[in-house]
Amino acid sequence: EVQLQESGPGLVKPSQSLSLTCSVTGYSITSNYWGWIRKFPGNKMEWMGYISYSGSTSYNPSLKSRISITRDTSKNQFFLQLNSVTTEDTATYYCARYDYGSFFDYWGQGVMVTVSS
Amino acid sequence: DIVLTQSPATLSVTPGESVSLSCRASQGISTSIHWYQQKSNESPRLLIKFASQSISGIPSRFSGSGSGTDFTLSINRVESEDFSVYYCQQSYSLPRTFGAGTKLELK
């Protein structure tokens, strides 16, 4: 069974970087696509970006140059880094398998990240 | 970006009723729409892919229809476990976008 689990700090200071890890079991990240999605307070959902089986990436333009998604295939993990965070980046962050770039069929449990001084 | 407008924002029903939730796209997107259910404190769950294709393990009371700009998620005879928030998501173009959600609540 495909399982994903996010990990990382729950509190980040403004202007710092947010870094999260998604650990995947039951499926190799060298197959398919893998994405990050966040849900803001108030329920708005935002697709942040993905990394593909080959390591190519695509990001939401709304995040401009602040975002980076990378991976460690030896550990079957992929990562999210979001730079220069503000309070508007406070959200629950999910990693998910992104079935060939269409829909998200397996999700992590989510990690709530608060940006506050 | 493609904007997905879900309506209504909240739908109050009693168990046993059948309901339809709407998702309208700002431009034609063929059948590139997917539906999710999210219960409180849980991760989203994929219900329907590509507008009408069923997902293994999802109860048959959930069905989807539509193409182009107008899409519908139907729940035949709502059960108590169905009270949650429902989202649509498009995969027609980048960036992928989600609707704002419809909350299905107990009347």
PDB file of N, CA and C in Angstrom, chain B residues 16-90:
ATOM      1  N   GLY B  16     -30.429  10.300   3.880  1.00  0.00           N
ATOM      2  CA  GLY B  16     -31.405   9.689   2.997  1.00  0.00           C
ATOM      3  C   GLY B  16     -31.730  10.537   1.780  1.00  0.00           C
ATOM      4  N   GLU B  17     -31.475  11.844   1.885  1.00  0.00           N
ATOM      5  CA  GLU B  17     -31.684  12.717   0.726  1.00  0.00           C
ATOM      6  C   GLU B  17     -30.605  12.464  -0.312  1.00  0.00           C
ATOM      7  N   SER B  18     -30.915  12.749  -1.548  1.00  0.00           N
ATOM      8  CA  SER B  18     -29.931  12.712  -2.623  1.00  0.00           C
ATOM      9  C   SER B  18     -29.566  14.149  -2.998  1.00  0.00           C
ATOM     10  N   VAL B  19     -28.279  14.398  -3.258  1.00  0.00           N
ATOM     11  CA  VAL B  19     -27.820  15.760  -3.497  1.00  0.00           C
ATOM     12  C   VAL B  19     -26.930  15.840  -4.725  1.00  0.00           C
ATOM     13  N   SER B  20     -26.826  17.069  -5.250  1.00  0.00           N
ATOM     14  CA  SER B  20     -25.924  17.348  -6.361  1.00  0.00           C
ATOM     15  C   SER B  20     -25.086  18.576  -6.007  1.00  0.00           C
ATOM     16  N   LEU B  21     -23.775  18.448  -6.167  1.00  0.00           N
ATOM     17  CA  LEU B  21     -22.842  19.535  -5.914  1.00  0.00           C
ATOM     18  C   LEU B  21     -22.275  19.974  -7.250  1.00  0.00           C
ATOM     19  N   SER B  22     -22.165  21.284  -7.426  1.00  0.00           N
ATOM     20  CA  SER B  22     -21.750  21.823  -8.716  1.00  0.00           C
ATOM     21  C   SER B  22     -20.327  22.365  -8.677  1.00  0.00           C
ATOM     22  N   CYS B  23     -19.635  22.229  -9.795  1.00  0.00           N
ATOM     23  CA  CYS B  23     -18.308  22.813 -10.000  1.00  0.00           C
ATOM     24  C   CYS B  23     -18.294  23.368 -11.419  1.00  0.00           C
ATOM     25  N   ARG B  24     -18.073  24.660 -11.538  1.00  0.00           N
ATOM     26  CA  ARG B  24     -18.066  25.305 -12.854  1.00  0.00           C
ATOM     27  C   ARG B  24     -16.684  25.876 -13.135  1.00  0.00           C
ATOM     28  N   ALA B  25     -16.150  25.565 -14.303  1.00  0.00           N
ATOM     29  CA  ALA B  25     -14.817  26.037 -14.692  1.00  0.00           C
ATOM     30  C   ALA B  25     -14.905  27.315 -15.508  1.00  0.00           C
ATOM     31  N   SER B  26     -13.899  28.163 -15.378  1.00  0.00           N
ATOM     32  CA  SER B  26     -13.887  29.457 -16.063  1.00  0.00           C
ATOM     33  C   SER B  26     -13.623  29.334 -17.559  1.00  0.00           C
ATOM     34  N   GLN B  27     -13.202  28.151 -18.002  1.00  0.00           N
ATOM     35  CA  GLN B  27     -13.065  27.862 -19.423  1.00  0.00           C
ATOM     36  C   GLN B  27     -13.248  26.364 -19.615  1.00  0.00           C
ATOM     37  N   GLY B  28     -13.423  25.944 -20.852  1.00  0.00           N
ATOM     38  CA  GLY B  28     -13.631  24.523 -21.111  1.00  0.00           C
ATOM     39  C   GLY B  28     -12.427  23.686 -20.727  1.00  0.00           C
ATOM     40  N   ILE B  29     -12.680  22.589 -20.012  1.00  0.00           N
ATOM     41  CA  ILE B  29     -11.584  21.744 -19.553  1.00  0.00           C
ATOM     42  C   ILE B  29     -11.836  20.262 -19.866  1.00  0.00           C
ATOM     43  N   SER B  30     -12.664  20.015 -20.887  1.00  0.00           N
ATOM     44  CA  SER B  30     -12.984  18.634 -21.261  1.00  0.00           C
ATOM     45  C   SER B  30     -13.535  17.896 -20.037  1.00  0.00           C
ATOM     46  N   THR B  31     -12.931  16.780 -19.699  1.00  0.00           N
ATOM     47  CA  THR B  31     -13.370  16.055 -18.490  1.00  0.00           C
ATOM     48  C   THR B  31     -12.259  15.997 -17.453  1.00  0.00           C
ATOM     49  N   SER B  32     -11.388  16.984 -17.465  1.00  0.00           N
ATOM     50  CA  SER B  32     -10.220  17.001 -16.572  1.00  0.00           C
ATOM     51  C   SER B  32     -10.554  17.556 -15.200  1.00  0.00           C
ATOM     52  N   ILE B  33     -11.535  16.952 -14.555  1.00  0.00           N
ATOM     53  CA  ILE B  33     -11.952  17.386 -13.232  1.00  0.00           C
ATOM     54  C   ILE B  33     -11.976  16.191 -12.296  1.00  0.00           C
ATOM     55  N   HIS B  34     -11.588  16.405 -11.054  1.00  0.00           N
ATOM     56  CA  HIS B  34     -11.513  15.333 -10.065  1.00  0.00           C
ATOM     57  C   HIS B  34     -12.148  15.842  -8.776  1.00  0.00           C
ATOM     58  N   TRP B  35     -12.776  14.918  -8.035  1.00  0.00           N
ATOM     59  CA  TRP B  35     -13.497  15.281  -6.815  1.00  0.00           C
ATOM     60  C   TRP B  35     -12.874  14.617  -5.599  1.00  0.00           C
ATOM     61  N   TYR B  36     -12.839  15.384  -4.502  1.00  0.00           N
ATOM     62  CA  TYR B  36     -12.280  14.906  -3.237  1.00  0.00           C
ATOM     63  C   TYR B  36     -13.270  15.173  -2.110  1.00  0.00           C
ATOM     64  N   GLN B  37     -13.187  14.322  -1.099  1.00  0.00           N
ATOM     65  CA  GLN B  37     -13.922  14.516   0.144  1.00  0.00           C
ATOM     66  C   GLN B  37     -12.902  14.749   1.244  1.00  0.00           C
ATOM     67  N   GLN B  38     -13.155  15.736   2.089  1.00  0.00           N
ATOM     68  CA  GLN B  38     -12.280  15.931   3.241  1.00  0.00           C
ATOM     69  C   GLN B  38     -13.105  16.062   4.511  1.00  0.00           C
ATOM     70  N   LYS B  39     -12.937  15.104   5.395  1.00  0.00           N
ATOM     71  CA  LYS B  39     -13.573  15.158   6.705  1.00  0.00           C
ATOM     72  C   LYS B  39     -12.674  15.929   7.657  1.00  0.00           C
ATOM     73  N   SER B  40     -13.265  16.409   8.734  1.00  0.00           N
ATOM     74  CA  SER B  40     -12.498  17.182   9.718  1.00  0.00           C
ATOM     75  C   SER B  40     -11.303  16.392  10.216  1.00  0.00           C
ATOM     76  N   ASN B  41     -10.149  17.071  10.228  1.00  0.00           N
ATOM     77  CA  ASN B  41      -8.910  16.486  10.752  1.00  0.00           C
ATOM     78  C   ASN B  41      -8.435  15.258   9.977  1.00  0.00           C
ATOM     79  N   GLU B  42      -8.870  15.133   8.745  1.00  0.00           N
ATOM     80  CA  GLU B  42      -8.383  14.056   7.891  1.00  0.00           C
ATOM     81  C   GLU B  42      -7.820  14.628   6.596  1.00  0.00           C
ATOM     82  N   SER B  43      -7.095  13.788   5.873  1.00  0.00           N
ATOM     83  CA  SER B  43      -6.591  14.194   4.571  1.00  0.00           C
ATOM     84  C   SER B  43      -7.699  14.070   3.535  1.00  0.00           C
ATOM     85  N   PRO B  44      -7.596  14.810   2.446  1.00  0.00           N
ATOM     86  CA  PRO B  44      -8.574  14.628   1.356  1.00  0.00           C
ATOM     87  C   PRO B  44      -8.528  13.201   0.817  1.00  0.00           C
ATOM     88  N   ARG B  45      -9.684  12.752   0.330  1.00  0.00           N
ATOM     89  CA  ARG B  45      -9.804  11.424  -0.263  1.00  0.00           C
ATOM     90  C   ARG B  45     -10.364  11.579  -1.670  1.00  0.00           C
ATOM     91  N   LEU B  46      -9.710  10.941  -2.622  1.00  0.00           N
ATOM     92  CA  LEU B  46     -10.173  11.003  -4.007  1.00  0.00           C
ATOM     93  C   LEU B  46     -11.456  10.196  -4.152  1.00  0.00           C
ATOM     94  N   LEU B  47     -12.495  10.830  -4.714  1.00  0.00           N
ATOM     95  CA  LEU B  47     -13.786  10.172  -4.909  1.00  0.00           C
ATOM     96  C   LEU B  47     -14.038   9.777  -6.362  1.00  0.00           C
ATOM     97  N   ILE B  48     -13.759  10.720  -7.270  1.00  0.00           N
ATOM     98  CA  ILE B  48     -14.058  10.555  -8.692  1.00  0.00           C
ATOM     99  C   ILE B  48     -12.897  11.159  -9.481  1.00  0.00           C
ATOM    100  N   LYS B  49     -12.461  10.497 -10.531  1.00  0.00           N
ATOM    101  CA  LYS B  49     -11.444  11.054 -11.415  1.00  0.00           C
ATOM    102  C   LYS B  49     -12.009  11.256 -12.811  1.00  0.00           C
ATOM    103  N   PHE B  50     -11.455  12.245 -13.504  1.00  0.00           N
ATOM    104  CA  PHE B  50     -11.878  12.549 -14.881  1.00  0.00           C
ATOM    105  C   PHE B  50     -13.395  12.603 -15.014  1.00  0.00           C
ATOM    106  N   ALA B  51     -13.968  13.395 -14.158  1.00  0.00           N
ATOM    107  CA  ALA B  51     -15.387  13.776 -14.196  1.00  0.00           C
ATOM    108  C   ALA B  51     -16.355  12.674 -13.787  1.00  0.00           C
ATOM    109  N   SER B  52     -16.128  11.455 -14.233  1.00  0.00           N
ATOM    110  CA  SER B  52     -17.131  10.412 -14.002  1.00  0.00           C
ATOM    111  C   SER B  52     -16.562   9.038 -13.710  1.00  0.00           C
ATOM    112  N   GLN B  53     -15.244   8.921 -13.670  1.00  0.00           N
ATOM    113  CA  GLN B  53     -14.639   7.601 -13.459  1.00  0.00           C
ATOM    114  C   GLN B  53     -14.593   7.258 -11.968  1.00  0.00           C
ATOM    115  N   SER B  54     -15.066   6.086 -11.656  1.00  0.00           N
ATOM    116  CA  SER B  54     -15.126   5.664 -10.250  1.00  0.00           C
ATOM    117  C   SER B  54     -13.744   5.276  -9.731  1.00  0.00           C
ATOM    118  N   ILE B  55     -13.632   5.315  -8.414  1.00  0.00           N
ATOM    119  CA  ILE B  55     -12.384   4.973  -7.726  1.00  0.00           C
ATOM    120  C   ILE B  55     -12.623   3.731  -6.873  1.00  0.00           C
ATOM    121  N   SER B  56     -11.707   2.807  -6.922  1.00  0.00           N
ATOM    122  CA  SER B  56     -11.836   1.590  -6.122  1.00  0.00           C
ATOM    123  C   SER B  56     -11.977   1.910  -4.639  1.00  0.00           C
ATOM    124  N   GLY B  57     -12.955   1.276  -3.998  1.00  0.00           N
ATOM    125  CA  GLY B  57     -13.156   1.462  -2.564  1.00  0.00           C
ATOM    126  C   GLY B  57     -14.106   2.583  -2.200  1.00  0.00           C
ATOM    127  N   ILE B  58     -14.511   3.367  -3.177  1.00  0.00           N
ATOM    128  CA  ILE B  58     -15.463   4.460  -2.925  1.00  0.00           C
ATOM    129  C   ILE B  58     -16.884   3.934  -3.102  1.00  0.00           C
ATOM    130  N   PRO B  59     -17.770   4.220  -2.141  1.00  0.00           N
ATOM    131  CA  PRO B  59     -19.148   3.701  -2.257  1.00  0.00           C
ATOM    132  C   PRO B  59     -19.828   4.126  -3.553  1.00  0.00           C
ATOM    133  N   SER B  60     -20.666   3.260  -4.062  1.00  0.00           N
ATOM    134  CA  SER B  60     -21.298   3.490  -5.363  1.00  0.00           C
ATOM    135  C   SER B  60     -22.320   4.624  -5.333  1.00  0.00           C
ATOM    136  N   ARG B  61     -22.667   5.109  -4.152  1.00  0.00           N
ATOM    137  CA  ARG B  61     -23.614   6.241  -4.086  1.00  0.00           C
ATOM    138  C   ARG B  61     -22.989   7.540  -4.590  1.00  0.00           C
ATOM    139  N   PHE B  62     -21.660   7.569  -4.725  1.00  0.00           N
ATOM    140  CA  PHE B  62     -20.982   8.739  -5.266  1.00  0.00           C
ATOM    141  C   PHE B  62     -20.818   8.575  -6.778  1.00  0.00           C
ATOM    142  N   SER B  63     -21.239   9.583  -7.538  1.00  0.00           N
ATOM    143  CA  SER B  63     -21.049   9.549  -8.978  1.00  0.00           C
ATOM    144  C   SER B  63     -20.772  10.955  -9.485  1.00  0.00           C
ATOM    145  N   GLY B  64     -20.148  11.036 -10.649  1.00  0.00           N
ATOM    146  CA  GLY B  64     -19.814  12.320 -11.233  1.00  0.00           C
ATOM    147  C   GLY B  64     -20.264  12.403 -12.678  1.00  0.00           C
ATOM    148  N   SER B  65     -20.500  13.628 -13.130  1.00  0.00           N
ATOM    149  CA  SER B  65     -20.901  13.832 -14.512  1.00  0.00           C
ATOM    150  C   SER B  65     -20.442  15.206 -14.972  1.00  0.00           C
ATOM    151  N   GLY B  66     -20.533  15.407 -16.284  1.00  0.00           N
ATOM    152  CA  GLY B  66     -20.232  16.714 -16.853  1.00  0.00           C
ATOM    153  C   GLY B  66     -19.038  16.700 -17.778  1.00  0.00           C
ATOM    154  N   SER B  67     -18.942  17.752 -18.560  1.00  0.00           N
ATOM    155  CA  SER B  67     -17.788  17.975 -19.434  1.00  0.00           C
ATOM    156  C   SER B  67     -17.812  19.429 -19.864  1.00  0.00           C
ATOM    157  N   GLY B  68     -16.663  19.912 -20.324  1.00  0.00           N
ATOM    158  CA  GLY B  68     -16.598  21.313 -20.731  1.00  0.00           C
ATOM    159  C   GLY B  68     -16.389  22.238 -19.557  1.00  0.00           C
ATOM    160  N   THR B  69     -17.453  22.901 -19.128  1.00  0.00           N
ATOM    161  CA  THR B  69     -17.326  23.842 -18.012  1.00  0.00           C
ATOM    162  C   THR B  69     -18.175  23.488 -16.795  1.00  0.00           C
ATOM    163  N   ASP B  70     -19.135  22.601 -16.943  1.00  0.00           N
ATOM    164  CA  ASP B  70     -20.069  22.301 -15.854  1.00  0.00           C
ATOM    165  C   ASP B  70     -19.980  20.846 -15.423  1.00  0.00           C
ATOM    166  N   PHE B  71     -19.758  20.680 -14.119  1.00  0.00           N
ATOM    167  CA  PHE B  71     -19.552  19.351 -13.559  1.00  0.00           C
ATOM    168  C   PHE B  71     -20.402  19.181 -12.308  1.00  0.00           C
ATOM    169  N   THR B  72     -20.789  17.935 -12.054  1.00  0.00           N
ATOM    170  CA  THR B  72     -21.639  17.641 -10.912  1.00  0.00           C
ATOM    171  C   THR B  72     -21.146  16.401 -10.189  1.00  0.00           C
ATOM    172  N   LEU B  73     -21.087  16.515  -8.860  1.00  0.00           N
ATOM    173  CA  LEU B  73     -20.882  15.348  -8.005  1.00  0.00           C
ATOM    174  C   LEU B  73     -22.228  15.039  -7.377  1.00  0.00           C
ATOM    175  N   SER B  74     -22.698  13.817  -7.544  1.00  0.00           N
ATOM    176  CA  SER B  74     -23.981  13.413  -6.988  1.00  0.00           C
ATOM    177  C   SER B  74     -23.766  12.391  -5.887  1.00  0.00           C
ATOM    178  N   ILE B  75     -24.542  12.542  -4.840  1.00  0.00           N
ATOM    179  CA  ILE B  75     -24.537  11.559  -3.758  1.00  0.00           C
ATOM    180  C   ILE B  75     -25.964  11.043  -3.638  1.00  0.00           C
ATOM    181  N   ASN B  76     -26.110   9.763  -3.892  1.00  0.00           N
ATOM    182  CA  ASN B  76     -27.432   9.140  -3.835  1.00  0.00           C
ATOM    183  C   ASN B  76     -27.692   8.653  -2.417  1.00  0.00           C
ATOM    184  N   ARG B  77     -28.687   9.270  -1.777  1.00  0.00           N
ATOM    185  CA  ARG B  77     -29.051   8.889  -0.411  1.00  0.00           C
ATOM    186  C   ARG B  77     -27.888   9.095   0.541  1.00  0.00           C
ATOM    187  N   VAL B  78     -27.718  10.322   0.958  1.00  0.00           N
ATOM    188  CA  VAL B  78     -26.630  10.720   1.843  1.00  0.00           C
ATOM    189  C   VAL B  78     -26.666   9.915   3.137  1.00  0.00           C
ATOM    190  N   GLU B  79     -25.484   9.482   3.564  1.00  0.00           N
ATOM    191  CA  GLU B  79     -25.345   8.797   4.846  1.00  0.00           C
ATOM    192  C   GLU B  79     -24.609   9.717   5.824  1.00  0.00           C
ATOM    193  N   SER B  80     -24.702   9.394   7.099  1.00  0.00           N
ATOM    194  CA  SER B  80     -24.134  10.267   8.135  1.00  0.00           C
ATOM    195  C   SER B  80     -22.637  10.473   7.942  1.00  0.00           C
ATOM    196  N   GLU B  81     -21.935   9.487   7.423  1.00  0.00           N
ATOM    197  CA  GLU B  81     -20.484   9.603   7.229  1.00  0.00           C
ATOM    198  C   GLU B  81     -20.120  10.523   6.066  1.00  0.00           C
ATOM    199  N   ASP B  82     -21.106  10.969   5.308  1.00  0.00           N
ATOM    200  CA  ASP B  82     -20.825  11.813   4.134  1.00  0.00           C
ATOM    201  C   ASP B  82     -20.739  13.296   4.476  1.00  0.00           C
ATOM    202  N   PHE B  83     -21.074  13.667   5.705  1.00  0.00           N
ATOM    203  CA  PHE B  83     -21.046  15.084   6.061  1.00  0.00           C
ATOM    204  C   PHE B  83     -19.598  15.527   6.196  1.00  0.00           C
ATOM    205  N   SER B  84     -19.183  16.356   5.254  1.00  0.00           N
ATOM    206  CA  SER B  84     -17.789  16.786   5.142  1.00  0.00           C
ATOM    207  C   SER B  84     -17.725  17.864   4.070  1.00  0.00           C
ATOM    208  N   VAL B  85     -16.500  18.226   3.676  1.00  0.00           N
ATOM    209  CA  VAL B  85     -16.301  19.229   2.626  1.00  0.00           C
ATOM    210  C   VAL B  85     -15.859  18.522   1.348  1.00  0.00           C
ATOM    211  N   TYR B  86     -16.393  18.972   0.226  1.00  0.00           N
ATOM    212  CA  TYR B  86     -16.093  18.381  -1.071  1.00  0.00           C
ATOM    213  C   TYR B  86     -15.417  19.429  -1.962  1.00  0.00           C
ATOM    214  N   TYR B  87     -14.327  19.014  -2.594  1.00  0.00           N
ATOM    215  CA  TYR B  87     -13.564  19.889  -3.483  1.00  0.00           C
ATOM    216  C   TYR B  87     -13.488  19.302  -4.888  1.00  0.00           C
ATOM    217  N   CYS B  88     -13.487  20.181  -5.873  1.00  0.00           N
ATOM    218  CA  CYS B  88     -13.133  19.771  -7.231  1.00  0.00           C
ATOM    219  C   CYS B  88     -11.744  20.326  -7.547  1.00  0.00           C
ATOM    220  N   GLN B  89     -11.061  19.684  -8.483  1.00  0.00           N
ATOM    221  CA  GLN B  89      -9.699  20.072  -8.882  1.00  0.00           C
ATOM    222  C   GLN B  89      -9.553  19.803 -10.380  1.00  0.00           C
ATOM    223  N   GLN B  90      -8.916  20.732 -11.088  1.00  0.00           N
ATOM    224  CA  GLN B  90      -8.755  20.540 -12.537  1.00  0.00           C
ATOM    225  C   GLN B  90      -7.318  20.154 -12.870  1.00  0.00           C
TER     226      GLN B  90
END
